[in-house]
Amino acid sequence: PSLLQHTPVILLKEGTDTSQGIPQLISNINACQVISEAVRTTLGPRGMDKLMVDSRGKATISNDGATILKLLDVVHPAAKTLVDIARSQDAEVGDGTTSVTLLAAEFLKQLKSYVEDGLHPQTIIRAFRTATNLAVSKTKEIAVSVKKDDKQEQRKLLEKCAATALNSKLIAGQKDFFAKMVVDAVMSLDELLPLKMIGIKKVQGGALEVGEDFLDFSFALWLCFVIFPVLHPLSTFSVRCLLQACGGSIQTSVGAMTEDTLGQCELFEEVQIGGERYNLFKGCPKAKTCTIILRGGAEQFTEETERSLHDAIMIVRRAIKNDSIVAGGGAIEMELSKYLRDYSRTIPGKQQLLIGAYAKALEIIPRQLCDNAGFDATNILNKLRAKHAQGGTWYGVDINNEDITDNFVACVWEPSIVRINALTAASEAACLILSVDETIKNPRGSVDGPPGGGRGRGRAHAH
Ligand SMILES: Nc1ncnc2c1ncn2[C@@H]1O[C@H](COP(=O)(O)OP(=O)(O)OP(=O)(O)O)[C@@H](O)[C@H]1O
Ligand SMILES: [Mg+2]
């Protein structure tokens, strides 16, 4: 009603589209199904990539849920919520964006019949919040933590987590190499692990091969000022990095140069990598930074590699801060599903059905992993259910042999925080979409509507 008071004009305008009530909810749910259809085949190690071409003809190949959704340029207001939530997962933990989208859409799909039957959305939302809380505490309970003091153990953990994140990417073939490199890169940072201190530079040409040596930016800034413009203009990124790494400050002329405006580094050298020349600043005293140089043929390829490395870097940072892990490949989802199903049997009424629906929806992750690999999903899921009922907590899909396996032993590890975040984000998205029962749209072609009207409604803001 408040919307009506604030924007009466929109309602009066000819062509304004309003729809409300159950049909509106159902149509929003359907829109979210369409979104999940768009990304579902990209999930997991056997997932496919998408090639997207924008209006300017620029082609992008990606497996990253957030990137795909961003490029899809979704206009449907409810579906856009889902896109925003997936992107919030990307910002928060970097990985797991496809999972969030699939889970949220599946939650809604399982609920659809209850909505059609006239069950009040608030009842559903309440049940979902309960289920999410239960699932999160269960995840925390069963997550395994690896001792931080043991450096070797920690390193192993980090590499495994990075490898799991890279499994589903274009560069999965070289995942061990890249996992090691990502861990090295993150470990070379200082305690706060500032993401922006890891630079990724892409050089065209050559096979995708990675400069093992990290280019430590450290340097005297006047040097930069004098030398760089000749070579190539400095990007703001490099300037910022350089300033933080070596101290010094930006001078507009060499006239007033004093001791304290200068930064320092131990060694400055210029090397040729591919077609470009690079300035390396080694042994910088102030901050720890590093740069990864990627060389590859097609631009699309190096760009996707950069995105994949970003996922892995985020995962490693997460895993350093929080060392508890769970097994992936659908294992954690199956375990939570079992737990919630058992729990739902102990409570009466609608809540039982709804929590049961939540439990069922969790199975989408292993199911989709199977589907994408061409496995018989029903068969594998039956096996998994049976195994989890017998206490096989970490059993998940074995992607190499059409079977199930203990994914903890198989080292398909993921930081538990990633899964927790994915679950909460997905259920928030589902609840948000359920709580919208009316959409009011400006007629098309009208000059920019007032803020808050039409398109923007129901939009989630990432937290
Ligand atoms: N070796 C493996 N065997 C089985 N499952 C695996 C393996 N490696 C990764 N997975 C699973 O694949 C899923 C992750 O797939 P993917 O990386 O495509 O999607 P995402 O992480 O949800 O989203 P995105 O990476 O696009 O942000 C997780 O459920 C993970 O447990
Ligand atoms: Mg991933």
XYZ file of C-alpha atoms and ligand atoms in Angstrom:
495
model
C 0.000 0.000 0.000
C 2.836 2.429 0.730
C 3.989 1.984 -2.829
C 0.613 3.035 -4.073
C 0.776 6.218 -2.077
C 4.227 7.111 -3.245
C 3.749 6.393 -6.891
C 0.155 6.881 -7.829
C 1.068 8.162 -11.259
C 2.563 4.900 -12.406
C -0.618 3.086 -11.611
C -2.659 5.463 -13.633
C -0.460 5.463 -16.647
C -1.787 3.519 -19.517
C -0.108 0.196 -20.043
C 1.011 -0.211 -16.458
C 1.246 -3.838 -15.665
C 0.317 -5.029 -12.239
C -0.165 -8.556 -11.215
C -0.627 -9.891 -7.772
C -1.464 -12.814 -5.576
C -0.777 -16.443 -6.240
C -0.444 -16.156 -10.037
C 2.242 -13.564 -9.474
C 4.108 -15.813 -7.063
C 3.907 -18.695 -9.466
C 5.155 -16.626 -12.344
C 8.100 -15.427 -10.237
C 8.905 -18.993 -9.314
C 8.800 -19.970 -12.968
C 11.131 -17.145 -13.885
C 13.664 -18.443 -11.373
C 13.441 -21.890 -12.926
C 14.437 -20.354 -16.227
C 17.482 -18.754 -14.613
C 18.596 -22.010 -13.101
C 18.106 -23.760 -16.443
C 20.652 -21.354 -17.839
C 23.411 -22.355 -15.441
C 22.589 -25.888 -14.368
C 24.711 -27.608 -16.974
C 27.814 -25.780 -15.774
C 27.866 -27.377 -12.320
C 30.685 -29.625 -11.303
C 33.779 -31.156 -12.844
C 31.813 -32.504 -15.784
C 29.868 -29.308 -16.284
C 29.999 -27.518 -19.582
C 30.948 -23.933 -20.223
C 28.854 -21.218 -21.772
C 29.821 -18.997 -24.620
C 28.112 -15.664 -24.485
C 28.191 -12.924 -27.044
C 27.128 -9.457 -26.046
C 25.562 -6.760 -28.196
C 28.976 -5.530 -29.245
C 30.000 -8.973 -30.387
C 32.412 -9.624 -27.559
C 32.536 -13.305 -26.791
C 33.021 -14.649 -23.291
C 33.484 -18.255 -22.329
C 32.739 -19.009 -18.736
C 31.804 -21.621 -16.207
C 31.374 -19.171 -13.380
C 27.738 -18.832 -12.335
C 28.061 -15.195 -11.356
C 29.718 -14.223 -14.622
C 27.132 -16.011 -16.722
C 24.245 -14.472 -14.856
C 25.799 -11.045 -15.064
C 26.154 -11.322 -18.806
C 22.641 -12.637 -19.259
C 21.325 -9.175 -18.460
C 18.168 -10.424 -16.826
C 15.284 -7.966 -16.680
C 12.626 -10.000 -14.923
C 12.383 -8.432 -11.459
C 12.112 -11.651 -9.470
C 14.680 -13.492 -11.505
C 16.974 -10.565 -10.993
C 16.854 -11.202 -7.273
C 18.358 -14.571 -7.888
C 21.081 -13.046 -10.002
C 21.889 -10.548 -7.280
C 22.070 -13.240 -4.631
C 24.420 -15.296 -6.775
C 26.615 -12.265 -7.221
C 26.611 -11.639 -3.516
C 27.947 -15.153 -3.052
C 30.629 -14.293 -5.568
C 31.608 -11.207 -3.625
C 31.433 -12.908 -0.260
C 33.162 -16.214 -0.856
C 34.034 -16.219 -4.554
C 32.970 -19.767 -5.277
C 29.670 -21.610 -5.186
C 27.600 -19.227 -7.271
C 26.144 -21.939 -9.471
C 25.202 -23.937 -6.395
C 23.365 -20.979 -4.873
C 21.338 -20.420 -8.001
C 20.447 -24.071 -8.366
C 19.528 -24.456 -4.715
C 17.355 -21.367 -4.637
C 15.528 -22.378 -7.796
C 15.054 -25.894 -6.494
C 13.692 -24.650 -3.177
C 11.129 -22.659 -5.087
C 10.319 -25.556 -7.356
C 9.630 -27.837 -4.419
C 7.423 -25.185 -2.865
C 5.445 -24.388 -5.948
C 2.704 -26.911 -5.289
C 2.229 -25.632 -1.735
C 1.914 -22.089 -3.015
C -0.595 -23.234 -5.621
C -2.562 -24.951 -2.904
C -2.835 -21.645 -1.126
C -0.439 -22.244 1.738
C 0.502 -18.848 3.088
C 3.992 -17.744 2.029
C 4.813 -16.672 5.568
C 4.248 -20.207 6.826
C 6.623 -21.456 4.173
C 9.191 -18.809 4.965
C 9.105 -19.688 8.642
C 9.701 -23.361 7.902
C 12.543 -22.474 5.568
C 14.267 -20.283 8.084
C 14.089 -23.100 10.624
C 15.435 -25.588 8.138
C 18.302 -23.303 7.157
C 19.295 -22.725 10.765
C 19.241 -26.436 11.420
C 21.273 -27.147 8.310
C 23.858 -24.516 9.184
C 24.356 -25.768 12.708
C 24.546 -29.328 11.459
C 27.198 -28.309 8.933
C 29.221 -26.641 11.662
C 28.838 -29.721 13.795
C 30.088 -32.238 11.269
C 32.717 -30.036 9.596
C 36.244 -31.275 10.151
C 38.887 -28.830 11.172
C 42.489 -29.248 10.279
C 45.121 -28.147 12.736
C 46.483 -24.755 11.869
C 49.799 -25.141 13.684
C 50.887 -27.908 11.414
C 52.083 -25.912 8.423
C 52.301 -28.893 6.155
C 48.804 -30.065 6.979
C 47.485 -26.572 6.425
C 49.177 -26.321 3.076
C 47.725 -29.629 2.032
C 44.295 -28.469 3.061
C 44.617 -25.235 1.135
C 45.809 -26.963 -1.989
C 42.974 -29.455 -1.838
C 40.387 -26.737 -1.428
C 41.851 -24.743 -4.288
C 41.914 -27.872 -6.443
C 38.259 -28.577 -5.711
C 37.345 -25.060 -6.765
C 39.354 -25.479 -9.957
C 37.957 -28.935 -10.733
C 35.003 -27.522 -12.558
C 36.941 -24.998 -14.587
C 38.536 -24.873 -17.969
C 41.977 -25.276 -16.412
C 41.016 -28.386 -14.429
C 43.632 -30.337 -16.341
C 46.397 -28.356 -14.687
C 44.634 -27.951 -11.389
C 47.529 -29.187 -9.260
C 49.867 -26.688 -10.790
C 47.418 -23.835 -10.420
C 46.313 -24.870 -6.933
C 49.905 -24.786 -5.786
C 50.427 -21.423 -7.404
C 47.308 -19.918 -5.871
C 48.324 -21.126 -2.428
C 51.815 -19.697 -2.909
C 50.320 -16.405 -3.966
C 47.979 -16.138 -0.998
C 50.635 -17.326 1.438
C 52.980 -14.615 0.235
C 50.603 -11.950 1.490
C 50.573 -10.497 4.946
C 48.151 -11.464 7.676
C 45.103 -9.595 6.452
C 45.333 -11.320 3.079
C 44.284 -8.307 1.051
C 42.861 -9.587 -2.205
C 43.902 -6.521 -4.115
C 47.542 -7.236 -3.475
C 47.437 -10.181 -5.832
C 47.617 -8.915 -9.345
C 46.823 -11.046 -12.357
C 48.302 -9.925 -15.638
C 47.389 -11.475 -18.917
C 49.799 -11.690 -21.788
C 48.701 -12.830 -25.181
C 50.626 -15.439 -26.989
C 52.297 -18.639 -25.986
C 50.620 -21.625 -24.455
C 48.890 -21.087 -21.167
C 51.850 -21.320 -18.977
C 52.498 -19.589 -15.791
C 55.421 -17.581 -14.632
C 56.385 -19.390 -11.481
C 58.302 -16.509 -10.069
C 56.190 -13.934 -8.452
C 56.910 -10.453 -9.415
C 57.298 -8.596 -6.231
C 56.351 -5.060 -6.778
C 58.696 -2.992 -4.810
C 60.271 0.083 -6.049
C 61.157 3.688 -5.796
C 58.342 5.742 -7.090
C 60.364 8.366 -8.848
C 61.735 5.539 -10.865
C 58.242 4.728 -11.882
C 57.534 8.259 -12.753
C 60.555 8.594 -14.923
C 60.716 5.227 -16.530
C 57.191 4.024 -16.827
C 55.670 6.529 -19.171
C 58.234 5.481 -21.678
C 57.360 1.811 -21.431
C 53.662 1.864 -20.955
C 51.249 3.848 -18.853
C 50.859 2.594 -15.321
C 47.455 1.333 -14.400
C 45.969 2.630 -11.182
C 46.252 -0.882 -9.867
C 49.984 -1.003 -10.241
C 50.484 2.440 -8.785
C 48.462 1.590 -5.735
C 50.277 -1.680 -5.343
C 53.632 -0.056 -5.750
C 52.882 2.634 -3.240
C 51.792 0.089 -0.687
C 54.675 -2.195 -1.338
C 57.521 0.263 -1.311
C 56.237 3.389 0.289
C 56.871 6.718 -1.372
C 54.294 9.057 -2.783
C 53.180 10.270 -6.167
C 54.983 13.374 -7.394
C 53.877 15.492 -10.251
C 57.312 16.787 -10.963
C 60.824 15.710 -10.195
C 61.590 19.165 -8.796
C 60.622 18.716 -5.188
C 61.923 15.269 -4.727
C 63.078 14.540 -1.219
C 64.137 11.446 0.624
C 60.726 10.777 2.151
C 58.822 10.922 -1.107
C 60.806 7.981 -2.342
C 59.944 4.360 -2.016
C 62.470 1.599 -2.073
C 63.109 -1.842 -3.350
C 66.037 -4.179 -3.453
C 66.107 -4.963 -7.109
C 64.515 -3.425 -10.119
C 64.662 -5.160 -13.440
C 62.942 -5.152 -16.735
C 62.133 -8.412 -18.439
C 60.396 -9.438 -21.584
C 57.451 -11.788 -21.148
C 55.652 -12.688 -24.336
C 55.207 -9.546 -26.356
C 55.438 -7.158 -23.472
C 58.076 -5.787 -21.223
C 57.590 -5.874 -17.517
C 59.204 -4.061 -14.685
C 59.893 -6.255 -11.740
C 60.332 -4.817 -8.313
C 61.862 -7.313 -5.993
C 62.350 -7.251 -2.254
C 59.896 -4.556 -1.384
C 60.027 -3.616 2.281
C 56.564 -2.316 3.092
C 53.853 -4.711 2.033
C 53.713 -8.103 0.472
C 52.240 -8.305 -2.952
C 52.558 -10.623 -5.854
C 51.532 -10.787 -9.444
C 50.596 -13.813 -11.459
C 51.286 -13.665 -15.144
C 49.072 -15.724 -17.367
C 50.011 -16.375 -20.919
C 47.607 -17.884 -23.322
C 46.256 -17.873 -26.832
C 42.688 -16.678 -26.992
C 41.671 -13.766 -24.849
C 38.542 -15.629 -23.765
C 40.720 -18.371 -22.441
C 43.009 -16.219 -20.330
C 40.035 -14.269 -19.060
C 38.265 -17.392 -17.928
C 41.483 -18.568 -16.325
C 41.669 -15.331 -14.425
C 38.107 -15.781 -13.165
C 38.844 -19.351 -12.154
C 41.965 -18.298 -10.294
C 39.923 -15.625 -8.591
C 37.541 -18.318 -7.300
C 40.441 -20.387 -6.068
C 42.187 -17.430 -4.449
C 39.027 -16.490 -2.595
C 38.626 -20.077 -1.439
C 42.176 -20.248 -0.160
C 41.768 -16.976 1.704
C 38.602 -18.328 3.284
C 40.276 -21.561 4.205
C 43.172 -19.792 5.879
C 40.853 -17.751 8.039
C 38.552 -20.607 8.808
C 40.043 -24.059 8.699
C 36.959 -26.199 8.913
C 36.105 -28.167 5.810
C 33.415 -30.413 4.444
C 33.427 -32.886 1.583
C 31.925 -31.784 -1.718
C 30.529 -33.687 -4.644
C 27.084 -33.623 -3.060
C 28.256 -35.303 0.156
C 27.417 -32.463 2.498
C 24.091 -31.850 0.771
C 23.082 -35.508 1.055
C 24.002 -35.551 4.728
C 22.011 -32.396 5.442
C 19.129 -33.767 3.433
C 19.099 -36.922 5.519
C 19.373 -34.965 8.736
C 16.478 -32.663 7.860
C 14.307 -35.497 6.607
C 14.801 -37.316 9.880
C 14.108 -34.143 11.771
C 10.942 -33.408 9.816
C 9.517 -36.755 10.828
C 9.600 -35.665 14.449
C 7.389 -32.623 13.969
C 3.728 -32.447 13.046
C 1.731 -30.601 10.450
C 2.668 -28.371 7.580
C 6.115 -27.729 8.915
C 6.874 -31.391 8.425
C 5.992 -31.219 4.754
C 7.889 -28.008 4.212
C 11.068 -29.113 5.905
C 10.755 -32.344 3.967
C 10.577 -30.260 0.786
C 13.710 -28.403 1.823
C 15.481 -31.702 2.430
C 14.442 -32.937 -0.977
C 15.611 -29.758 -2.674
C 19.124 -30.205 -1.291
C 19.480 -33.293 -3.441
C 19.637 -31.110 -6.527
C 23.398 -30.709 -6.152
C 24.356 -34.408 -6.376
C 21.600 -34.944 -8.922
C 22.896 -32.229 -11.181
C 26.477 -33.423 -10.782
C 25.288 -36.822 -12.031
C 23.206 -35.387 -14.837
C 26.106 -33.300 -16.076
C 28.380 -36.299 -16.085
C 25.811 -38.379 -17.928
C 25.256 -40.701 -14.974
C 22.016 -42.333 -13.972
C 21.069 -39.835 -11.278
C 18.246 -41.880 -9.777
C 20.458 -44.854 -9.285
C 23.330 -42.879 -7.738
C 21.012 -40.949 -5.478
C 19.450 -44.145 -4.210
C 22.862 -45.478 -3.385
C 23.775 -42.232 -1.666
C 20.595 -42.178 0.406
C 21.212 -45.731 1.524
C 24.834 -45.013 2.380
C 24.015 -41.891 4.362
C 21.307 -43.746 6.247
C 24.016 -46.169 7.336
C 26.202 -43.348 8.561
C 28.429 -42.759 5.551
C 28.577 -39.030 6.249
C 30.936 -38.025 3.501
C 29.696 -40.188 0.672
C 29.143 -38.267 -2.517
C 29.224 -38.659 -6.259
C 32.319 -40.301 -7.683
C 32.765 -38.352 -10.844
C 35.392 -40.642 -12.331
C 33.599 -43.947 -11.978
C 29.852 -43.802 -12.226
C 29.482 -44.577 -8.538
C 29.558 -43.186 -5.032
C 32.610 -42.728 -2.884
C 33.806 -41.193 0.356
C 34.676 -37.743 -0.910
C 36.537 -36.892 2.238
C 38.994 -39.648 1.514
C 38.975 -38.650 -2.156
C 40.036 -35.168 -1.030
C 37.165 -33.274 -2.613
C 37.299 -30.673 0.112
C 35.570 -27.365 0.412
C 35.699 -24.800 3.198
C 32.528 -25.281 5.226
C 31.918 -21.548 5.129
C 31.357 -21.750 1.374
C 28.585 -24.284 1.765
C 27.067 -22.453 4.724
C 27.013 -19.237 2.792
C 25.535 -20.944 -0.242
C 22.726 -22.427 1.819
C 21.834 -19.241 3.622
C 22.010 -17.181 0.448
C 19.841 -19.633 -1.461
C 17.217 -19.818 1.218
C 17.215 -16.044 1.623
C 16.637 -15.705 -2.095
C 13.778 -18.189 -2.000
C 12.177 -16.447 0.966
C 12.573 -13.070 -0.641
C 10.887 -14.193 -3.810
C 8.087 -15.797 -1.824
C 7.472 -12.619 0.084
C 6.772 -10.619 -3.049
C 3.144 -10.872 -4.042
C 2.784 -7.952 -6.352
C 4.832 -6.446 -9.116
C 4.004 -3.086 -10.563
C 5.708 -2.270 -13.778
C 6.032 0.997 -15.594
C 4.770 0.901 -19.128
C 7.676 0.382 -21.451
C 9.160 3.350 -23.166
C 8.194 5.829 -20.476
C 11.022 8.068 -19.382
C 12.916 6.716 -16.395
C 10.376 5.844 -13.775
C 10.715 7.002 -10.230
C 13.319 5.079 -8.256
C 11.936 2.083 -6.492
C 9.190 1.483 -8.987
C 8.839 -1.292 -11.520
C 11.989 -3.112 -12.385
C 13.836 -2.542 -9.147
C 11.255 -4.073 -6.902
C 12.138 -7.129 -4.923
C 15.766 -6.636 -5.665
C 18.110 -8.090 -3.147
C 20.983 -6.152 -1.808
C 23.977 -8.208 -1.104
C 25.208 -8.155 2.443
N 36.243 -34.220 -7.994
C 34.977 -33.940 -7.736
N 34.094 -34.927 -7.628
C 32.799 -34.647 -7.364
N 32.308 -33.413 -7.212
C 33.145 -32.395 -7.304
C 34.530 -32.583 -7.581
N 35.127 -31.368 -7.626
C 34.164 -30.465 -7.395
N 32.974 -31.055 -7.203
C 31.684 -30.426 -6.900
O 31.316 -29.552 -7.920
C 30.508 -28.518 -7.376
C 31.026 -27.155 -7.775
O 30.824 -26.940 -9.151
P 31.093 -25.540 -9.818
O 32.426 -25.034 -9.410
O 30.807 -25.713 -11.256
O 29.961 -24.631 -9.226
P 29.995 -23.606 -8.049
O 31.259 -23.710 -7.280
O 28.729 -23.792 -7.314
O 29.879 -22.211 -8.793
P 31.014 -21.330 -9.502
O 32.300 -22.078 -9.437
O 30.499 -21.167 -10.879
O 31.047 -20.061 -8.741
C 30.572 -28.649 -5.867
O 29.382 -29.217 -5.400
C 31.753 -29.562 -5.679
O 31.628 -30.298 -4.496
Mg 33.228 -23.581 -8.214
